[in-house]
Amino acid sequence: MAVARIEKLRVELPGAVDVVDDISLEIGQGEVVALVGESGSGKTTIGTSMLAHARSGARIVRGTVTIDGDEILELSPDGQRALRGKTVAYIPQEPAAALNPAIRIGRQLEEVIIDHEPGVARPERDERVRGVLGDVGLPVTEEFVRRYPHQLSGGQQQRVAIAMAIILAPRLLVLDEPTTGLDVTTQARILAIVRTLCSAQGIAALYVTHDLAVVREIADRVIVLYAGRVAESGRVDDVFRRPAHPYTLALLGAVPDIARRTSLVQIPGRAARPGERPSGCFFHPRCPIRVERCQSGEVPTVTLAPGHLVRCHRADQAAQLEARKPSPPRPVRDRQPLLTVERVNAVHGVTRVLHDVSLSVDDRACVALVGESGSGKTTLSQCIIGLHEKYTGTIKLRDKQLARSVRDRSREARRTVQYIFQSPYNSLNPRRTIGEIVGLPLQLFFRSSRREMQTQIDAGLERVGLSAGLAGYYPDQLSGGERQRVSIARALVCQPEVLICDEVTSALDVSVQAAIVELLRGLQQESGLSLLFVTHNLALVRNIADEVIVLSNGRVVESGETESVLDAPQQAYTKQLITDTPSVERASEVTRAS
Amino acid sequence: MTSGIAPVPAASPQTVAAHARPMPVWLRVARSSLRLWRVRIGLALALLVVLLAVLGPLFAAHSPSAFVGAPFAPPSAQAPLGTDALGRDVLSRVLNGGRTVVWMSLAAASLGMVLGTFFALLAGTSRPLVDDVIMRTMDVLLALPVIIFTVLFISLLGPKDWLVVLLVGIAWVPQVARTARGATVEVAQRDFVRAAQALGVPRRKILLGEVLPNIMTPLTVEFGLRIVWSIGAIAALSFLGYGIQPPAADWGLMINENRTGLAVQPWSVIAPLVCIAVFAFAVNLMTEGLARTVAGVDRGTSN
């Protein structure tokens, strides 16, 4: 019997605008069901409805949520409160936000028991705290229990959050993107823990994520969500081997994979947000195989195989679609070093973060700088751009040494090396228009007339695939992907020779990431740019980079051509990174454990 | 109909139609704050008092210094609000006495804002040493009570309008600098400021073009507060005899001049008092509404 069941769920915003509608799903004992979708698809809404909760403003207007046979939406507020934490536990994306920074972790775990099972005596509480810490693979020592959350790493914090969730032996776990923002190695460990816990203790889990490769690693079944509706659902093997919804296919095509270099397929247009959804099939405006009848009316749900459902008129056609295309051949490039970093040692306060780092980026090459958080990759890129001055060693462009501080660099040096920041939500001045943002470097470097500037701004925006009409808009009126394009446009109007991209896609959805990566690839080929691509995502590296440099604890541990490093890694650290990277394709080759 | 997913060109222009109209942030704040009743009422009352202060003299029946009857005479046809301690028309003096307190409080608040913001921008983006010197100096100033500070200098240099404005303005600098520095530090470490630094934008331009526009919202709220406090301080100084000097008409001064007759002719005190109170209340109400809207707009929960 299913542990948890949702039937015909509908959640609305004021004005009868639905966030999700007609959602039905079932999770069995010990089963992990993944809920996949992009931002705004309603996946978190469904996740929290499992706790009979809707975020402020939203309301559950229809449907039933049953857990262990009890209809939880009908419970009294007190009943629902007792249920949360005890029967259904929630693990949020930000582990740091889930833990009270002022209370020792042992005490926090204990409080969960005190709140829900007041009768349990002290020695038994202690024992359960220790037991659960062991379950999630954390040290069971007196010292560790007495630590505060800030004394733990991000991965340890997330494991404490998981321990807190399972300490009362819940029937259902809701995990909301629990590994976003964690390193691949930590992610791999968390995924393994969740898997083991679910099968060993028979806990049902709803795993909310946007990462298809993670789904492949962890889930038994997957539900693909688009614009608040289920597009496709089924066993992971069925959905990944024979995806039948054009959206599932497009998503699969947008995810870079460490196993193979492909060209990433972007999905045209933007995802339909609540309130602006089209008639008929919600995906039809972006669908490559739409026909007349997709544009209006209800879309039937088709059963392809036992348990494999798809909501599409053209499900039979989708099978013929080829999701992935091999990528274009790598361009021939000169072996002329353009940017050289020699024996750089950098400090942050008193901590040394880079140790004798040397690397070079050839003319027209794309070099990936890979490492986990804390490996020093951002410090290195900021040294190159001149924002981090506390280092020894030399950084040269061609054969000219670059001054340590950007203030001491010539205008030419500042123009030729451009930097794109990680988060497009933070790198554009919210009080300036897009036109002003892109125009700023033009003013600085070219002293163009007002009219010339206008044409250059328009051309700059069009070059990154934005309409020139956006120049009058403000950053917060644009989507994340559009903002990142503006960031790229700002760098490109400088006519740089080297572009440093610092985790430029990590804040974006996979389909948007695909678009940005393809944009950079295209720009690189068309204008002969050199790219230093800083990332922690090895799958992206496989897709875009010619060479790769692996950084660990501020040291270069391995470097070389992408294929040779990824296919035949020499160092244990690199091997570990590769093994820990979840993959859609590789997992399908291995027989899955469950 | 193609049989494979058609390759989408890397640059598929996004349509403008998908977006709402472009609108600067201050306009959005103004629009959504005007939906709040407290802002509407505050704005209406504040405008009323300002109009009274500016246009009042045109409607006064008598000269503010003309003697129209016996001291503390009750309201009559000739003096609708009665007369004051010297037998002058209270209504005419109320109509004439607003201009000073309104312009002086606005001027003092503005001065405090400009100076305070200047030091804050400087401190918030300088080396820790410079930051410390500036901010600790502010702390010393902050320790001096405003009235003691202003009275000290006025008793040395004599009561002059510009001096009152200058001193009250300076007295607000530490408070403004504290608020503005906090906001500056927060903004200065954001990526768009670093992006401007990486491009080599001069520091002055970064402060004025990147940082300042992004701390305008807390500054606007602070400005409202400073106006309210300035009204109080300037009225208090007049009351104490260190601000506007007799025989000039001024609301704060009137309260002092006529307080002895409070039991006989309450209008001579209540009328100027109500004007000051309404002005302070109105500006406060507006500021509060604005602060709420700003918080909402910045969080994206208000359109």
PDB file of C-alpha atoms in Angstrom, chain A residues 277-494:
ATOM      1  CA  ARG A 277      -0.252  29.958 -19.194  1.00  0.00           C
ATOM      2  CA  PRO A 278      -1.473  29.337 -22.720  1.00  0.00           C
ATOM      3  CA  SER A 279      -4.566  27.390 -23.732  1.00  0.00           C
ATOM      4  CA  GLY A 280      -4.425  23.741 -24.702  1.00  0.00           C
ATOM      5  CA  CYS A 281      -1.179  21.970 -23.896  1.00  0.00           C
ATOM      6  CA  PHE A 282       0.909  24.397 -21.813  1.00  0.00           C
ATOM      7  CA  PHE A 283       4.051  23.341 -23.610  1.00  0.00           C
ATOM      8  CA  HIS A 284       2.745  23.882 -27.148  1.00  0.00           C
ATOM      9  CA  PRO A 285       4.298  27.331 -27.780  1.00  0.00           C
ATOM     10  CA  ARG A 286       7.747  25.817 -27.149  1.00  0.00           C
ATOM     11  CA  CYS A 287       7.104  22.403 -28.669  1.00  0.00           C
ATOM     12  CA  PRO A 288       8.852  21.420 -31.913  1.00  0.00           C
ATOM     13  CA  ILE A 289       6.222  18.870 -32.895  1.00  0.00           C
ATOM     14  CA  ARG A 290       3.030  20.725 -32.025  1.00  0.00           C
ATOM     15  CA  VAL A 291      -0.008  20.317 -34.239  1.00  0.00           C
ATOM     16  CA  GLU A 292      -3.344  22.103 -34.507  1.00  0.00           C
ATOM     17  CA  ARG A 293      -5.101  20.250 -31.699  1.00  0.00           C
ATOM     18  CA  CYS A 294      -2.324  20.975 -29.170  1.00  0.00           C
ATOM     19  CA  GLN A 295      -3.396  24.603 -29.108  1.00  0.00           C
ATOM     20  CA  SER A 296      -6.738  24.220 -27.380  1.00  0.00           C
ATOM     21  CA  GLY A 297      -8.715  21.841 -25.246  1.00  0.00           C
ATOM     22  CA  GLU A 298      -7.741  19.204 -22.729  1.00  0.00           C
ATOM     23  CA  VAL A 299      -4.747  16.992 -23.343  1.00  0.00           C
ATOM     24  CA  PRO A 300      -5.363  13.302 -22.699  1.00  0.00           C
ATOM     25  CA  THR A 301      -3.048  11.256 -20.523  1.00  0.00           C
ATOM     26  CA  VAL A 302      -1.699   8.251 -22.374  1.00  0.00           C
ATOM     27  CA  THR A 303      -0.361   5.087 -20.747  1.00  0.00           C
ATOM     28  CA  LEU A 304       2.711   3.865 -22.600  1.00  0.00           C
ATOM     29  CA  ALA A 305       3.765   1.074 -20.304  1.00  0.00           C
ATOM     30  CA  PRO A 306       2.545   0.000 -16.859  1.00  0.00           C
ATOM     31  CA  GLY A 307       3.044   3.090 -14.706  1.00  0.00           C
ATOM     32  CA  HIS A 308       4.524   5.172 -17.510  1.00  0.00           C
ATOM     33  CA  LEU A 309       2.096   8.010 -18.221  1.00  0.00           C
ATOM     34  CA  VAL A 310       2.451  10.946 -20.540  1.00  0.00           C
ATOM     35  CA  ARG A 311       0.193  13.894 -21.183  1.00  0.00           C
ATOM     36  CA  CYS A 312       0.732  14.669 -24.839  1.00  0.00           C
ATOM     37  CA  HIS A 313      -1.181  14.369 -28.124  1.00  0.00           C
ATOM     38  CA  ARG A 314       1.992  13.485 -29.929  1.00  0.00           C
ATOM     39  CA  ALA A 315       3.539  11.014 -27.525  1.00  0.00           C
ATOM     40  CA  ASP A 316       3.910   8.446 -30.292  1.00  0.00           C
ATOM     41  CA  GLN A 317       5.876  10.933 -32.398  1.00  0.00           C
ATOM     42  CA  ALA A 318       8.197  12.042 -29.640  1.00  0.00           C
ATOM     43  CA  ALA A 319       9.953   8.692 -29.665  1.00  0.00           C
ATOM     44  CA  GLN A 320      11.479   9.586 -33.008  1.00  0.00           C
ATOM     45  CA  LEU A 321      12.971  12.816 -31.724  1.00  0.00           C
ATOM     46  CA  GLU A 322      16.661  12.779 -31.165  1.00  0.00           C
ATOM     47  CA  ALA A 323      17.358  14.527 -27.887  1.00  0.00           C
ATOM     48  CA  ARG A 324      21.046  14.930 -28.199  1.00  0.00           C
ATOM     49  CA  LYS A 325      23.174  16.051 -31.027  1.00  0.00           C
ATOM     50  CA  PRO A 326      26.872  15.499 -31.163  1.00  0.00           C
ATOM     51  CA  SER A 327      28.617  18.781 -30.662  1.00  0.00           C
ATOM     52  CA  PRO A 328      30.399  20.613 -33.440  1.00  0.00           C
ATOM     53  CA  PRO A 329      34.065  19.675 -33.767  1.00  0.00           C
ATOM     54  CA  ARG A 330      36.488  21.665 -31.702  1.00  0.00           C
ATOM     55  CA  PRO A 331      37.944  24.528 -33.676  1.00  0.00           C
ATOM     56  CA  VAL A 332      41.580  24.368 -34.606  1.00  0.00           C
ATOM     57  CA  ARG A 333      43.511  26.740 -32.424  1.00  0.00           C
ATOM     58  CA  ASP A 334      46.941  28.235 -32.194  1.00  0.00           C
ATOM     59  CA  ARG A 335      49.165  27.196 -29.369  1.00  0.00           C
ATOM     60  CA  GLN A 336      49.859  30.790 -28.451  1.00  0.00           C
ATOM     61  CA  PRO A 337      49.590  31.431 -24.745  1.00  0.00           C
ATOM     62  CA  LEU A 338      47.429  34.499 -24.266  1.00  0.00           C
ATOM     63  CA  LEU A 339      46.983  34.600 -20.515  1.00  0.00           C
ATOM     64  CA  THR A 340      49.678  33.171 -18.285  1.00  0.00           C
ATOM     65  CA  VAL A 341      49.556  32.713 -14.542  1.00  0.00           C
ATOM     66  CA  GLU A 342      52.911  31.906 -12.972  1.00  0.00           C
ATOM     67  CA  ARG A 343      53.519  30.652  -9.470  1.00  0.00           C
ATOM     68  CA  VAL A 344      50.696  32.590  -7.863  1.00  0.00           C
ATOM     69  CA  ASN A 345      50.415  32.401  -4.073  1.00  0.00           C
ATOM     70  CA  ALA A 346      47.436  34.256  -2.661  1.00  0.00           C
ATOM     71  CA  VAL A 347      46.245  34.958   0.850  1.00  0.00           C
ATOM     72  CA  HIS A 348      42.903  35.851   2.366  1.00  0.00           C
ATOM     73  CA  GLY A 349      43.671  37.548   5.654  1.00  0.00           C
ATOM     74  CA  VAL A 350      46.115  35.091   7.201  1.00  0.00           C
ATOM     75  CA  THR A 351      44.970  32.003   5.294  1.00  0.00           C
ATOM     76  CA  ARG A 352      46.891  30.995   2.220  1.00  0.00           C
ATOM     77  CA  VAL A 353      44.329  30.057  -0.440  1.00  0.00           C
ATOM     78  CA  LEU A 354      46.505  29.526  -3.516  1.00  0.00           C
ATOM     79  CA  HIS A 355      49.782  27.626  -3.547  1.00  0.00           C
ATOM     80  CA  ASP A 356      52.121  28.079  -6.509  1.00  0.00           C
ATOM     81  CA  VAL A 357      49.366  28.027  -9.089  1.00  0.00           C
ATOM     82  CA  SER A 358      50.515  28.203 -12.686  1.00  0.00           C
ATOM     83  CA  LEU A 359      48.384  27.896 -15.789  1.00  0.00           C
ATOM     84  CA  SER A 360      48.018  29.331 -19.237  1.00  0.00           C
ATOM     85  CA  VAL A 361      45.122  29.980 -21.538  1.00  0.00           C
ATOM     86  CA  ASP A 362      45.932  29.717 -25.229  1.00  0.00           C
ATOM     87  CA  ASP A 363      44.606  32.071 -27.836  1.00  0.00           C
ATOM     88  CA  ARG A 364      41.042  31.031 -28.800  1.00  0.00           C
ATOM     89  CA  ALA A 365      40.989  28.220 -26.256  1.00  0.00           C
ATOM     90  CA  CYS A 366      38.413  27.405 -23.642  1.00  0.00           C
ATOM     91  CA  VAL A 367      40.094  26.345 -20.427  1.00  0.00           C
ATOM     92  CA  ALA A 368      38.034  25.061 -17.537  1.00  0.00           C
ATOM     93  CA  LEU A 369      39.133  25.675 -13.985  1.00  0.00           C
ATOM     94  CA  VAL A 370      37.522  22.993 -11.846  1.00  0.00           C
ATOM     95  CA  GLY A 371      37.382  22.603  -8.120  1.00  0.00           C
ATOM     96  CA  GLU A 372      35.120  22.294  -5.138  1.00  0.00           C
ATOM     97  CA  SER A 373      34.074  25.316  -3.112  1.00  0.00           C
ATOM     98  CA  GLY A 374      37.033  26.524  -1.131  1.00  0.00           C
ATOM     99  CA  SER A 375      39.512  25.268  -3.702  1.00  0.00           C
ATOM    100  CA  GLY A 376      40.527  28.831  -4.527  1.00  0.00           C
ATOM    101  CA  LYS A 377      39.123  29.030  -8.036  1.00  0.00           C
ATOM    102  CA  THR A 378      37.226  32.267  -7.458  1.00  0.00           C
ATOM    103  CA  THR A 379      40.233  33.842  -5.725  1.00  0.00           C
ATOM    104  CA  LEU A 380      42.394  32.952  -8.705  1.00  0.00           C
ATOM    105  CA  SER A 381      39.971  34.482 -11.184  1.00  0.00           C
ATOM    106  CA  GLN A 382      39.712  37.609  -9.069  1.00  0.00           C
ATOM    107  CA  CYS A 383      43.513  37.861  -9.021  1.00  0.00           C
ATOM    108  CA  ILE A 384      43.445  37.762 -12.807  1.00  0.00           C
ATOM    109  CA  ILE A 385      40.851  40.499 -13.063  1.00  0.00           C
ATOM    110  CA  GLY A 386      42.650  42.620 -10.463  1.00  0.00           C
ATOM    111  CA  LEU A 387      40.091  42.550  -7.664  1.00  0.00           C
ATOM    112  CA  HIS A 388      42.202  40.420  -5.324  1.00  0.00           C
ATOM    113  CA  GLU A 389      45.540  42.086  -4.776  1.00  0.00           C
ATOM    114  CA  LYS A 390      47.160  40.042  -2.044  1.00  0.00           C
ATOM    115  CA  TYR A 391      49.251  37.611  -4.015  1.00  0.00           C
ATOM    116  CA  THR A 392      52.778  36.970  -5.165  1.00  0.00           C
ATOM    117  CA  GLY A 393      53.720  35.641  -8.570  1.00  0.00           C
ATOM    118  CA  THR A 394      52.960  37.058 -11.995  1.00  0.00           C
ATOM    119  CA  ILE A 395      49.951  37.190 -14.245  1.00  0.00           C
ATOM    120  CA  LYS A 396      50.682  38.092 -17.842  1.00  0.00           C
ATOM    121  CA  LEU A 397      48.565  38.928 -20.855  1.00  0.00           C
ATOM    122  CA  ARG A 398      50.639  37.968 -23.926  1.00  0.00           C
ATOM    123  CA  ASP A 399      53.996  39.112 -22.597  1.00  0.00           C
ATOM    124  CA  LYS A 400      52.856  42.120 -20.597  1.00  0.00           C
ATOM    125  CA  GLN A 401      52.565  41.703 -16.855  1.00  0.00           C
ATOM    126  CA  LEU A 402      49.216  42.766 -15.418  1.00  0.00           C
ATOM    127  CA  ALA A 403      49.347  45.056 -12.391  1.00  0.00           C
ATOM    128  CA  ARG A 404      48.013  43.508  -9.191  1.00  0.00           C
ATOM    129  CA  SER A 405      45.315  46.087  -8.661  1.00  0.00           C
ATOM    130  CA  VAL A 406      42.820  46.952 -11.338  1.00  0.00           C
ATOM    131  CA  ARG A 407      43.390  50.612 -10.450  1.00  0.00           C
ATOM    132  CA  ASP A 408      46.978  50.390 -11.680  1.00  0.00           C
ATOM    133  CA  ARG A 409      46.135  48.707 -14.953  1.00  0.00           C
ATOM    134  CA  SER A 410      46.026  50.501 -18.264  1.00  0.00           C
ATOM    135  CA  ARG A 411      42.699  51.066 -19.897  1.00  0.00           C
ATOM    136  CA  GLU A 412      43.710  48.585 -22.590  1.00  0.00           C
ATOM    137  CA  ALA A 413      44.466  45.886 -20.008  1.00  0.00           C
ATOM    138  CA  ARG A 414      41.134  46.438 -18.276  1.00  0.00           C
ATOM    139  CA  ARG A 415      39.297  46.259 -21.574  1.00  0.00           C
ATOM    140  CA  THR A 416      40.914  43.059 -22.842  1.00  0.00           C
ATOM    141  CA  VAL A 417      40.205  40.913 -19.783  1.00  0.00           C
ATOM    142  CA  GLN A 418      36.539  40.722 -18.860  1.00  0.00           C
ATOM    143  CA  TYR A 419      34.824  38.945 -16.006  1.00  0.00           C
ATOM    144  CA  ILE A 420      31.313  37.527 -15.738  1.00  0.00           C
ATOM    145  CA  PHE A 421      29.976  36.999 -12.258  1.00  0.00           C
ATOM    146  CA  GLN A 422      28.267  33.923 -10.894  1.00  0.00           C
ATOM    147  CA  SER A 423      24.924  35.342  -9.956  1.00  0.00           C
ATOM    148  CA  PRO A 424      23.074  37.457 -12.498  1.00  0.00           C
ATOM    149  CA  TYR A 425      20.812  38.549  -9.653  1.00  0.00           C
ATOM    150  CA  ASN A 426      23.679  40.351  -8.007  1.00  0.00           C
ATOM    151  CA  SER A 427      25.911  41.585 -10.800  1.00  0.00           C
ATOM    152  CA  LEU A 428      23.610  44.147 -12.391  1.00  0.00           C
ATOM    153  CA  ASN A 429      22.845  47.441 -10.678  1.00  0.00           C
ATOM    154  CA  PRO A 430      19.105  47.234  -9.955  1.00  0.00           C
ATOM    155  CA  ARG A 431      18.729  51.002 -10.234  1.00  0.00           C
ATOM    156  CA  ARG A 432      20.111  51.288 -13.758  1.00  0.00           C
ATOM    157  CA  THR A 433      18.444  50.382 -17.037  1.00  0.00           C
ATOM    158  CA  ILE A 434      19.841  47.592 -19.188  1.00  0.00           C
ATOM    159  CA  GLY A 435      20.966  50.213 -21.706  1.00  0.00           C
ATOM    160  CA  GLU A 436      22.892  52.133 -19.035  1.00  0.00           C
ATOM    161  CA  ILE A 437      24.501  48.933 -17.767  1.00  0.00           C
ATOM    162  CA  VAL A 438      25.714  47.870 -21.195  1.00  0.00           C
ATOM    163  CA  GLY A 439      26.638  51.464 -22.057  1.00  0.00           C
ATOM    164  CA  LEU A 440      28.908  51.958 -19.034  1.00  0.00           C
ATOM    165  CA  PRO A 441      32.006  50.232 -20.491  1.00  0.00           C
ATOM    166  CA  LEU A 442      31.404  51.979 -23.821  1.00  0.00           C
ATOM    167  CA  GLN A 443      31.662  55.324 -22.066  1.00  0.00           C
ATOM    168  CA  LEU A 444      34.814  54.228 -20.295  1.00  0.00           C
ATOM    169  CA  PHE A 445      36.698  52.605 -23.110  1.00  0.00           C
ATOM    170  CA  PHE A 446      35.544  54.111 -26.357  1.00  0.00           C
ATOM    171  CA  ARG A 447      34.255  57.587 -25.533  1.00  0.00           C
ATOM    172  CA  SER A 448      31.588  57.073 -28.185  1.00  0.00           C
ATOM    173  CA  SER A 449      29.055  59.717 -29.029  1.00  0.00           C
ATOM    174  CA  ARG A 450      25.540  59.286 -27.720  1.00  0.00           C
ATOM    175  CA  ARG A 451      24.257  58.060 -31.070  1.00  0.00           C
ATOM    176  CA  GLU A 452      27.125  55.617 -31.608  1.00  0.00           C
ATOM    177  CA  MET A 453      26.592  54.320 -28.119  1.00  0.00           C
ATOM    178  CA  GLN A 454      22.923  53.675 -28.799  1.00  0.00           C
ATOM    179  CA  THR A 455      23.751  51.569 -31.861  1.00  0.00           C
ATOM    180  CA  GLN A 456      26.500  49.735 -30.010  1.00  0.00           C
ATOM    181  CA  ILE A 457      24.187  48.953 -27.086  1.00  0.00           C
ATOM    182  CA  ASP A 458      21.493  47.651 -29.441  1.00  0.00           C
ATOM    183  CA  ALA A 459      24.044  45.568 -31.331  1.00  0.00           C
ATOM    184  CA  GLY A 460      25.500  44.261 -28.061  1.00  0.00           C
ATOM    185  CA  LEU A 461      22.102  43.134 -26.823  1.00  0.00           C
ATOM    186  CA  GLU A 462      21.212  41.501 -30.121  1.00  0.00           C
ATOM    187  CA  ARG A 463      24.515  39.681 -30.167  1.00  0.00           C
ATOM    188  CA  VAL A 464      23.585  37.842 -26.968  1.00  0.00           C
ATOM    189  CA  GLY A 465      20.097  37.089 -28.230  1.00  0.00           C
ATOM    190  CA  LEU A 466      18.205  39.870 -26.502  1.00  0.00           C
ATOM    191  CA  SER A 467      15.884  42.314 -28.182  1.00  0.00           C
ATOM    192  CA  ALA A 468      17.266  45.858 -28.393  1.00  0.00           C
ATOM    193  CA  GLY A 469      13.929  46.983 -27.000  1.00  0.00           C
ATOM    194  CA  LEU A 470      14.986  45.719 -23.589  1.00  0.00           C
ATOM    195  CA  ALA A 471      17.429  48.607 -23.196  1.00  0.00           C
ATOM    196  CA  GLY A 472      14.877  50.678 -21.316  1.00  0.00           C
ATOM    197  CA  TYR A 473      14.063  47.958 -18.783  1.00  0.00           C
ATOM    198  CA  TYR A 474      15.438  47.399 -15.301  1.00  0.00           C
ATOM    199  CA  PRO A 475      17.226  44.175 -14.288  1.00  0.00           C
ATOM    200  CA  ASP A 476      14.467  42.982 -11.958  1.00  0.00           C
ATOM    201  CA  GLN A 477      12.046  42.959 -14.872  1.00  0.00           C
ATOM    202  CA  LEU A 478      14.146  40.292 -16.605  1.00  0.00           C
ATOM    203  CA  SER A 479      14.484  36.570 -15.956  1.00  0.00           C
ATOM    204  CA  GLY A 480      17.717  35.064 -14.617  1.00  0.00           C
ATOM    205  CA  GLY A 481      18.808  33.858 -18.055  1.00  0.00           C
ATOM    206  CA  GLU A 482      18.116  37.236 -19.626  1.00  0.00           C
ATOM    207  CA  ARG A 483      20.090  38.951 -16.884  1.00  0.00           C
ATOM    208  CA  GLN A 484      23.056  36.672 -17.440  1.00  0.00           C
ATOM    209  CA  ARG A 485      22.881  37.559 -21.140  1.00  0.00           C
ATOM    210  CA  VAL A 486      23.010  41.240 -20.197  1.00  0.00           C
ATOM    211  CA  SER A 487      26.100  40.486 -18.100  1.00  0.00           C
ATOM    212  CA  ILE A 488      27.686  38.808 -21.110  1.00  0.00           C
ATOM    213  CA  ALA A 489      26.705  41.720 -23.344  1.00  0.00           C
ATOM    214  CA  ARG A 490      28.376  44.139 -20.921  1.00  0.00           C
ATOM    215  CA  ALA A 491      31.587  42.126 -21.191  1.00  0.00           C
ATOM    216  CA  LEU A 492      31.379  41.726 -24.973  1.00  0.00           C
ATOM    217  CA  VAL A 493      30.945  45.398 -25.846  1.00  0.00           C
ATOM    218  CA  CYS A 494      34.448  45.882 -24.433  1.00  0.00           C
TER     219      CYS A 494
END
